[in-house]
XYZ file of C-alpha atoms in Angstrom:
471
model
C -45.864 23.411 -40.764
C -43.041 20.597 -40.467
C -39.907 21.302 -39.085
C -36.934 20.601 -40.689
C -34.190 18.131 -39.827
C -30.853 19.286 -39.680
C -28.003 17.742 -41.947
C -24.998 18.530 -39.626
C -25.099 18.730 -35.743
C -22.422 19.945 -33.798
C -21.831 18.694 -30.513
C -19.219 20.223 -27.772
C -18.286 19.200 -24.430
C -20.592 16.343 -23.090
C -21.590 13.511 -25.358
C -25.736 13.412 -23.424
C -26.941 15.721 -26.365
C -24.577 14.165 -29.220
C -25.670 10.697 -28.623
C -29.435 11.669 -28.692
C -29.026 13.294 -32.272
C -26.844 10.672 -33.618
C -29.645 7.861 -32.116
C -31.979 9.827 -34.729
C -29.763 9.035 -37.962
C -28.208 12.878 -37.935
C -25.133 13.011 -38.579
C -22.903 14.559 -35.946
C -19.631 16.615 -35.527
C -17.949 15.851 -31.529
C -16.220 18.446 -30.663
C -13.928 17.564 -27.231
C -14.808 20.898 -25.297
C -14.258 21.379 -21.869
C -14.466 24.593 -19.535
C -11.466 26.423 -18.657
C -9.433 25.304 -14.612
C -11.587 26.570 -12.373
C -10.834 30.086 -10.894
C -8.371 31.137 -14.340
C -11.209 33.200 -16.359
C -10.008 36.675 -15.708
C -5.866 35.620 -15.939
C -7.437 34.414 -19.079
C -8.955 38.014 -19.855
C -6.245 39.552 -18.833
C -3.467 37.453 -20.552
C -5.654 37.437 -24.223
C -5.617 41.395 -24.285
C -1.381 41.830 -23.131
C -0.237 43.139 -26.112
C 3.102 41.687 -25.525
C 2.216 37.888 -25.192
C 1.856 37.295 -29.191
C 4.950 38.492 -30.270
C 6.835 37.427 -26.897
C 5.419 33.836 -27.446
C 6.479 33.288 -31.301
C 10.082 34.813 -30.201
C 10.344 32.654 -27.375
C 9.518 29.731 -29.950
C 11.767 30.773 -32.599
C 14.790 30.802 -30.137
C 13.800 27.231 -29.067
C 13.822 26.012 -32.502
C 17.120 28.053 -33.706
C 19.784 25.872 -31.369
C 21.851 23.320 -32.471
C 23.164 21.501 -29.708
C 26.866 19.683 -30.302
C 28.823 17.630 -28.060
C 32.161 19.575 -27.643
C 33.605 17.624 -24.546
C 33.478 15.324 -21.614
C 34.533 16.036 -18.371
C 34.426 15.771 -14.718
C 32.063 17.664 -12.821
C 34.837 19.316 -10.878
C 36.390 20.956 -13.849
C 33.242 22.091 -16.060
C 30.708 22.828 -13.455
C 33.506 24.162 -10.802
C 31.263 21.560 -8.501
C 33.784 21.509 -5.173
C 34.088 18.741 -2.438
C 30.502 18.725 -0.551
C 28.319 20.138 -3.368
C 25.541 17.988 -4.787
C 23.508 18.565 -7.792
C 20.182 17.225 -7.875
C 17.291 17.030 -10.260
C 14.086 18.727 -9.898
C 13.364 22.480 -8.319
C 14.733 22.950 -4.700
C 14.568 20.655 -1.792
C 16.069 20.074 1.650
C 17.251 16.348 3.177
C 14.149 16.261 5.119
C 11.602 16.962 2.550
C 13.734 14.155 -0.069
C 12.073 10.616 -1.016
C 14.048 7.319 -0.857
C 15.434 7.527 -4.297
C 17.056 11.166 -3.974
C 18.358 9.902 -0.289
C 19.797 6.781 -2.027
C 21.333 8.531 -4.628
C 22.899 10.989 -2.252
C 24.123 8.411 0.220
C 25.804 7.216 -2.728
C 27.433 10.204 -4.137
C 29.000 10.661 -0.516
C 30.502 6.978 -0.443
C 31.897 7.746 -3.747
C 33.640 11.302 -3.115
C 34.945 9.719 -0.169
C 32.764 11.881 2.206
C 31.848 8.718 4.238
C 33.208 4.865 3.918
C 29.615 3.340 4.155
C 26.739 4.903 2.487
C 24.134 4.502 5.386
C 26.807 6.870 7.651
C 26.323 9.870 4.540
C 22.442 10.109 6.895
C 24.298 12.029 9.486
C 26.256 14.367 7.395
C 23.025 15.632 4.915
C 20.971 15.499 8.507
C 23.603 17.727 9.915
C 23.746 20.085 6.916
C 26.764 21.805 7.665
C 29.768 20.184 5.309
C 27.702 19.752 2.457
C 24.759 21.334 0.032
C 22.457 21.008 -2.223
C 21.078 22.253 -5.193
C 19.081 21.941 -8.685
C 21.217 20.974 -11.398
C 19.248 23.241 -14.154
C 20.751 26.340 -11.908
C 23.884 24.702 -12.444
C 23.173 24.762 -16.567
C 23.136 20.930 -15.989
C 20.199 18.368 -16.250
C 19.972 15.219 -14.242
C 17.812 11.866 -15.146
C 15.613 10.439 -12.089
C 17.187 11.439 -8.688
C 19.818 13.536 -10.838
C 22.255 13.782 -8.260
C 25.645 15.025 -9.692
C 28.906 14.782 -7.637
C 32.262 16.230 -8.224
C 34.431 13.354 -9.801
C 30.997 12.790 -12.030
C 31.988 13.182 -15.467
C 29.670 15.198 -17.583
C 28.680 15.410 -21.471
C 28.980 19.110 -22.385
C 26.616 20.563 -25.321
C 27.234 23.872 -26.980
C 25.248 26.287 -29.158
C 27.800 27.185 -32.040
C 25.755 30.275 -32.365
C 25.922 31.661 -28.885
C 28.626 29.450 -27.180
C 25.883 28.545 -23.997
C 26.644 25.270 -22.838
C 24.482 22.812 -20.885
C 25.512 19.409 -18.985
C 24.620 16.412 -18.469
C 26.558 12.976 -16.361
C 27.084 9.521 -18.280
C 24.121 7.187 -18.135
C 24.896 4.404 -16.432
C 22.177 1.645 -18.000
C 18.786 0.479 -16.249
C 17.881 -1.428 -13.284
C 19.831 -1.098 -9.464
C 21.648 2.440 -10.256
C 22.778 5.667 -8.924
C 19.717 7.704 -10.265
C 17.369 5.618 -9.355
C 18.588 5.831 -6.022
C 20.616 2.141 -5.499
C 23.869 2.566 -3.451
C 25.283 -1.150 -3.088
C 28.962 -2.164 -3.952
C 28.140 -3.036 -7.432
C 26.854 0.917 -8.077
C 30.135 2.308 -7.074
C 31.849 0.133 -8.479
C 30.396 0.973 -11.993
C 30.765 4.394 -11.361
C 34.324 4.180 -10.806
C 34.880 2.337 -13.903
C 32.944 5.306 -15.841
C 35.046 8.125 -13.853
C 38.516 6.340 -14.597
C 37.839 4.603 -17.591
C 34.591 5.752 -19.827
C 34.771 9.248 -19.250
C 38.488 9.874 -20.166
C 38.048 8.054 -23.172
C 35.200 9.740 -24.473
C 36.562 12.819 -24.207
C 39.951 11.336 -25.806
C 37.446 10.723 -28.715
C 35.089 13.938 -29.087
C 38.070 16.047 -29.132
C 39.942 13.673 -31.588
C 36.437 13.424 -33.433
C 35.355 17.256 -33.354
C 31.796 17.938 -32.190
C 29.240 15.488 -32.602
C 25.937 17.000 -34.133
C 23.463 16.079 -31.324
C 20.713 18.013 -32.692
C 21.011 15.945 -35.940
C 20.932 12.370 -34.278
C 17.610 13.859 -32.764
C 16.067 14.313 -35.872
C 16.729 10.893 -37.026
C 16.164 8.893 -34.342
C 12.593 10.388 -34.230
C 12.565 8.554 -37.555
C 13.697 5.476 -36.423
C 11.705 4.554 -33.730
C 12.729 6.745 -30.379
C 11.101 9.131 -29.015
C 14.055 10.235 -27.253
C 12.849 9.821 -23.566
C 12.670 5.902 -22.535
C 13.447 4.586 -26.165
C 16.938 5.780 -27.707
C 18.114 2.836 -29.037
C 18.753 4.664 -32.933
C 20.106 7.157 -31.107
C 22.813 5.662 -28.658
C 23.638 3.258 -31.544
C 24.143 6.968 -33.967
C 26.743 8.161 -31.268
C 28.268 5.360 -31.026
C 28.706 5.280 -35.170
C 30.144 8.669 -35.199
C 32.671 8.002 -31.722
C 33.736 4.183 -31.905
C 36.355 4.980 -34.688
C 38.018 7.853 -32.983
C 37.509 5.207 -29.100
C 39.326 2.814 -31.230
C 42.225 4.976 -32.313
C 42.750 6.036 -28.682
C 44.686 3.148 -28.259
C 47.697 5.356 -30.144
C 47.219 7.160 -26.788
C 48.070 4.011 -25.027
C 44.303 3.269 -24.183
C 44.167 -0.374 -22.795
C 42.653 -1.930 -25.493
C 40.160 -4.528 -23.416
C 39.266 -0.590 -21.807
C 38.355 0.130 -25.041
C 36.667 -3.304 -25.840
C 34.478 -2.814 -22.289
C 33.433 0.418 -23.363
C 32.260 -0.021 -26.713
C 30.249 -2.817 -25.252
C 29.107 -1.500 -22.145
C 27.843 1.807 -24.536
C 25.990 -0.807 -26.982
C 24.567 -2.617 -24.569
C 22.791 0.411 -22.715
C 19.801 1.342 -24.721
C 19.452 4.416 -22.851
C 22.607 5.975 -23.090
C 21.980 8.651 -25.666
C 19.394 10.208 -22.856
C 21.576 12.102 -21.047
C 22.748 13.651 -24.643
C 18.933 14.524 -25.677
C 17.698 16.188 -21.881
C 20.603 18.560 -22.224
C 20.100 19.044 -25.719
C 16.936 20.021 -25.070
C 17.754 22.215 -22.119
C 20.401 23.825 -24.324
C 17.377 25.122 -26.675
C 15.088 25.960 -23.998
C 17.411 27.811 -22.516
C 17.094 30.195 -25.285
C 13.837 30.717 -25.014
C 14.354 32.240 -21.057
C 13.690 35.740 -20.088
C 11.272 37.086 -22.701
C 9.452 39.567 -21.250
C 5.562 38.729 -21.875
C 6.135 34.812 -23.341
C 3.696 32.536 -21.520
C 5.969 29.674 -22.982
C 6.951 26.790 -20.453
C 11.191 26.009 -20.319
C 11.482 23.874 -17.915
C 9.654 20.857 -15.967
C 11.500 18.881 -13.580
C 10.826 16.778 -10.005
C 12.240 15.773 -7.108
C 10.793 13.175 -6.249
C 8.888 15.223 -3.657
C 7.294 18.116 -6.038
C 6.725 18.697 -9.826
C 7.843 22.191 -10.975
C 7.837 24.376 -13.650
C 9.324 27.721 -15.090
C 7.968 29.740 -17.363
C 9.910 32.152 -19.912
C 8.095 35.016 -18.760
C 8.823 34.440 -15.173
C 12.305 34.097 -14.637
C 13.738 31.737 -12.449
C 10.790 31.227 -10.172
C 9.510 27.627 -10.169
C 5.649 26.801 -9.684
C 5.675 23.621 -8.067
C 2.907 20.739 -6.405
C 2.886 17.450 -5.427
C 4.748 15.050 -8.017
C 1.919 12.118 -8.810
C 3.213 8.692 -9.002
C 3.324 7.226 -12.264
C 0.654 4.330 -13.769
C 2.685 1.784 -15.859
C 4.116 -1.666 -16.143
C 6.514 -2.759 -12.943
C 9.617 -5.167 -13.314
C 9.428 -8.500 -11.200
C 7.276 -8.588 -8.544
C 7.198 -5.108 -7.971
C 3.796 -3.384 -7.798
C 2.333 0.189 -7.471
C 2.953 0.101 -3.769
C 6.669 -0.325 -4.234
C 6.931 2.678 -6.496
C 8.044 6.846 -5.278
C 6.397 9.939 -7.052
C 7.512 11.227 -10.280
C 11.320 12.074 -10.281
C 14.117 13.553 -12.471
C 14.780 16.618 -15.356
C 13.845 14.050 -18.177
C 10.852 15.955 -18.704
C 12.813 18.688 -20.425
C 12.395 16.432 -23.339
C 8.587 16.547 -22.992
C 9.338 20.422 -22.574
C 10.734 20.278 -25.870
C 8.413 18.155 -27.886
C 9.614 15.025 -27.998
C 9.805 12.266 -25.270
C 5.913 11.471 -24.274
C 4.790 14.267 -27.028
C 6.226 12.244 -29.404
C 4.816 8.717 -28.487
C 3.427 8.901 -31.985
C 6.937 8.158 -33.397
C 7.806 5.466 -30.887
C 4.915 3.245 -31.302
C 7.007 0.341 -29.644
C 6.979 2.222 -26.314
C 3.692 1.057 -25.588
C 5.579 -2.278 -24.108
C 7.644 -0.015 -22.115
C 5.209 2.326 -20.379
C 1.918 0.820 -20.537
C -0.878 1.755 -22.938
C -1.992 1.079 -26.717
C -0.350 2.068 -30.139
C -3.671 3.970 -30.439
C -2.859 5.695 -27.204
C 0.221 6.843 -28.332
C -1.108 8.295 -31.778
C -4.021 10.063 -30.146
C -1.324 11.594 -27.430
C 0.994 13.340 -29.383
C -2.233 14.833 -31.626
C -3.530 15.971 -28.156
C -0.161 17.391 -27.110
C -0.514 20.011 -30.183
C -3.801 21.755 -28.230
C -1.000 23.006 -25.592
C 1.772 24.364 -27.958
C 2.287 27.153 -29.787
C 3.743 25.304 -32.583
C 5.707 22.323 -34.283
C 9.373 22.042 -34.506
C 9.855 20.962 -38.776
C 13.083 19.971 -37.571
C 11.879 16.833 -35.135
C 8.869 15.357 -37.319
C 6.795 12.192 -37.303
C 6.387 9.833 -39.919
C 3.065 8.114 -39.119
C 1.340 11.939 -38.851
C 2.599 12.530 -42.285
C 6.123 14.209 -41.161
C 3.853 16.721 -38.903
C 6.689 18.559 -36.534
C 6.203 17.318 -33.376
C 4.416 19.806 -30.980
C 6.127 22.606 -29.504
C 6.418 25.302 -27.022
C 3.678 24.263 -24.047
C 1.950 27.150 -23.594
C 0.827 27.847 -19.607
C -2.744 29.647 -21.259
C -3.671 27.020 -23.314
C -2.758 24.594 -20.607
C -5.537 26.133 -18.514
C -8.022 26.894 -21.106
C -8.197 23.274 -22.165
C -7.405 21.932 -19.057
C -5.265 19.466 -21.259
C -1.776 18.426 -19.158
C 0.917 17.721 -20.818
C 1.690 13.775 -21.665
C 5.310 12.148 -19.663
C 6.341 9.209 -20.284
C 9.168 8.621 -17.220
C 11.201 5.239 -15.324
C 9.551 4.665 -11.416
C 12.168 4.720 -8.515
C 11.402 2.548 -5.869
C 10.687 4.600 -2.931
C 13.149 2.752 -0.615
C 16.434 4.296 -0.476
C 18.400 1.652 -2.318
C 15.932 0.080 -4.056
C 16.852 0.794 -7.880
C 14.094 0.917 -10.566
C 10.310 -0.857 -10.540
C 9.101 0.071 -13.228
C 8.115 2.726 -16.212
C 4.806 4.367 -17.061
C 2.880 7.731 -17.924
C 2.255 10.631 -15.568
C 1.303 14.265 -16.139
C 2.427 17.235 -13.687
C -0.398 18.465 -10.686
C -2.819 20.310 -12.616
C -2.967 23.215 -9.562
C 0.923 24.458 -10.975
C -0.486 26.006 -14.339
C -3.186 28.246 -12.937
C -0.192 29.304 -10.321
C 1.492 30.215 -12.960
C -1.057 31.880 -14.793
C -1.553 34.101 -11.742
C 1.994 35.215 -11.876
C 2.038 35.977 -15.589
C -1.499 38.352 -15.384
C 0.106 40.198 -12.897
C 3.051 41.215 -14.778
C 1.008 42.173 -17.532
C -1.172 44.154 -15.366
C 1.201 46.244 -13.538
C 3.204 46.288 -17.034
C -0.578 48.169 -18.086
C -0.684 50.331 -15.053
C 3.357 51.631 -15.889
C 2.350 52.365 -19.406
């Protein structure tokens, strides 16, 4: 009796077995397996049999997909976000002074010396030390999203985005280009003085030209800069160039408003010039459809991941407001100068909304030149976003890929499939320099702390358990 040799092997999980057929001239089928997070097998169970999760999850994703986010003004923080004297926004879920990293101190220090809370920045330690004439809190409770240390002060001016559908709005301030900046946490003379030029200068005369303009179809710019290179998270150099297409007549013509024209000149450049200035249009685009995907009772569907520098946090539609959060991880990338991993804080900033929403280090696959940027090969970036579709319960046909045959890009991270796979999702983010006042170091990948999911997970099966036991 001979035995017979198979045609086909499949192998799953470890490659021991695989290699051993394969060594034998069999032809074999890898399949990249691996168990479950540890301790998540009956949240699993339980989650798999909730009769609400199907249906909760696909309307979750539907809302998500339904927005169109448009730029209907620009304003001060003051007058959209009724943000009074003392208040600060900041990015990421909830943290005190004490608990805050260099580049969220910096950044506050700064927003002090310019609201005129303190003369020199270093003083603004004793006021958030003493607590008592000033607060803080996360922008996205404010309906607002903040890049890096996110910090939002009153006389910030703001992009607002609106849902034509619902009239929801989200926010989001001016970006004010890379390097020694606010958000990164620098503070010197040269950072307020840039952000006093955008507060008297750039932000009155974009809103001079959205409202002479009519809104600006943010939603559409999205779609085609994911054609044209960007992935809309570190590379949005289609995109800011779009905007400024569809604005720089309208800037122009502000001059009948008696605009100074070299205002006008120094704004149209200092736009151009700053690569990353349609960001803070795409995180609270993004925000604006995620939004819509809040509150559904049974949805295991992620809407939010943010950090503060300090922790990495999520929310979950299912959930409510409650944020899951663990230690942010510092990012591994490519440093400017002679600036190394030592020099670099954790993970920081709302910019991961974009990853929330599909695009940013989901859609690497679009944005092969962001390789240079962040570290990592054009392969890397292909095999990412196809790796990103394990965790989400769909594709968004509206925000599609090229080189994967115009597949949508993946959608909707689900917190189950998270843990079954034990697959994180991909970020692609700037580093802070952990010194207060330091500025940016660098840019690179990170992925939240794995721990957040299953705590999430054990939230979500006990809903749908006592939702069984009230049946």
């Amino acid at each position: 009796m001979t035995t017979p040799t198979p045609q086909l092997v499949v192998g799953v999980g470890a490659d021991l077995f695989a290699d051993a057929v394969a060594g034998q001239a069999v032809d074999v089928t890898r399949v990249d397996w691996r168990p479950p997070m540890p301790d998540t097998a009956d949240d699993l169970a339980t989650l798999a049999s909730d009769p609400l999760r199907s249906a909760a999850n696909e309307q979750a994703l539907a809302a998500m997909l339904g927005v169109q986010a448009m730029l209907v003004d620009v304003g001060p923080a003051s007058e959209v976000l009724g943000l009074q004297e003392g208040e600060f926004l900041h990015a990421g879920p909830p943290i005190e002074w004490a608990r805050a990293t260099g580049p969220l101190r910096g950044a506050l220090m700064g927003g002090a010396a310019l609201e005129g809370l303190v003369e020199d920045p270093e003083d603004a330690v004793r006021l958030f030390e003493a607590g008592t004439s000033v607060s803080l809190e996360p922008c996205h409770h404010r309906n607002t999203v903040g890049p890096m240390a996110g910090v939002v002060t009153p006389s910030m001016w703001m992009f607002v985005l609106e849902d034509p559908t619902t009239g929801r709005r989200t926010h989001c301030s001016l970006n004010e280009g890379l390097g020694k900046v606010l958000r990164y946490g620098a503070y010197g003379p040269d950072v307020l003085t840039r952000l006093r030029w955008m507060g008297d200068v750039l932000g009155p005369l974009l809103r001079t030209a959205v409202r002479a303009h009519g809104p600006v179809d943010v939603t559409g710019i999205l779609t085609q800069m994911l054609q044209m290179g960007d992935e809309a998270h570190n590379r949005n150099r289609a995109g800011t160039l779009m905007m400024l297409r569809d604005l720089a007549p309208a800037m122009a013509m502000s001059r009948a408003d008696s605009a100074d024209p070299a205002d006008i000149a120094e704004s149209l450049r200092f736009i151009g010039a700053n690569d990353h200035f349609f960001l803070n249009l795409a995180m609270p685009a993004c925000k604006l459809a995620l939004d819509a995907a809040r509150d559904i009772e049974g949805s295991t569907m992620v809407v939010a991941m943010a950090r503060n520098g300090t922790d990495f946090g999520i929310q979950v539609s299912g959930t409510g407001d409650e944020w899951f959060t663990g230690p942010a991880q510092v990012a591994d990338g490519l440093y400017l100068g002679d600036y190394g991993p030592d020099d670099a804080n954790a993970d920081i900033g709302d910019s991961a909304i974009t990853e929330t929403a599909g695009i940013g280090g989901f859609a690497m696959a679009t944005a092969p030149a962001i390789v240079r940027l962040v570290g990592g090969t054009v392969s890397d970036a292909l095999a990412t976003t196809r790796r990103m579709h394990e965790i989400t319960l769909g594709e968004n046909p509206r925000w599609s890929v090229p080189i994967l045959d115009f597949r949508g890009v993946p959608s909707g991270i689900d917190v189950t499939r998270v843990c079954r796979t034990g697959i994180l999702p991909q970020i692609n983010t700037g580093m802070a320099g952990k010194v207060a006042g330091t500025g940016q170091v660098g840019a690179g990948l990170v992925t939240p702390p794995g721990e957040i999911f299953p705590a999430a997970l054990v939230r979500l099966a006990e809903k749908a358990r006592q939702r069984r036991r009230t049946r």
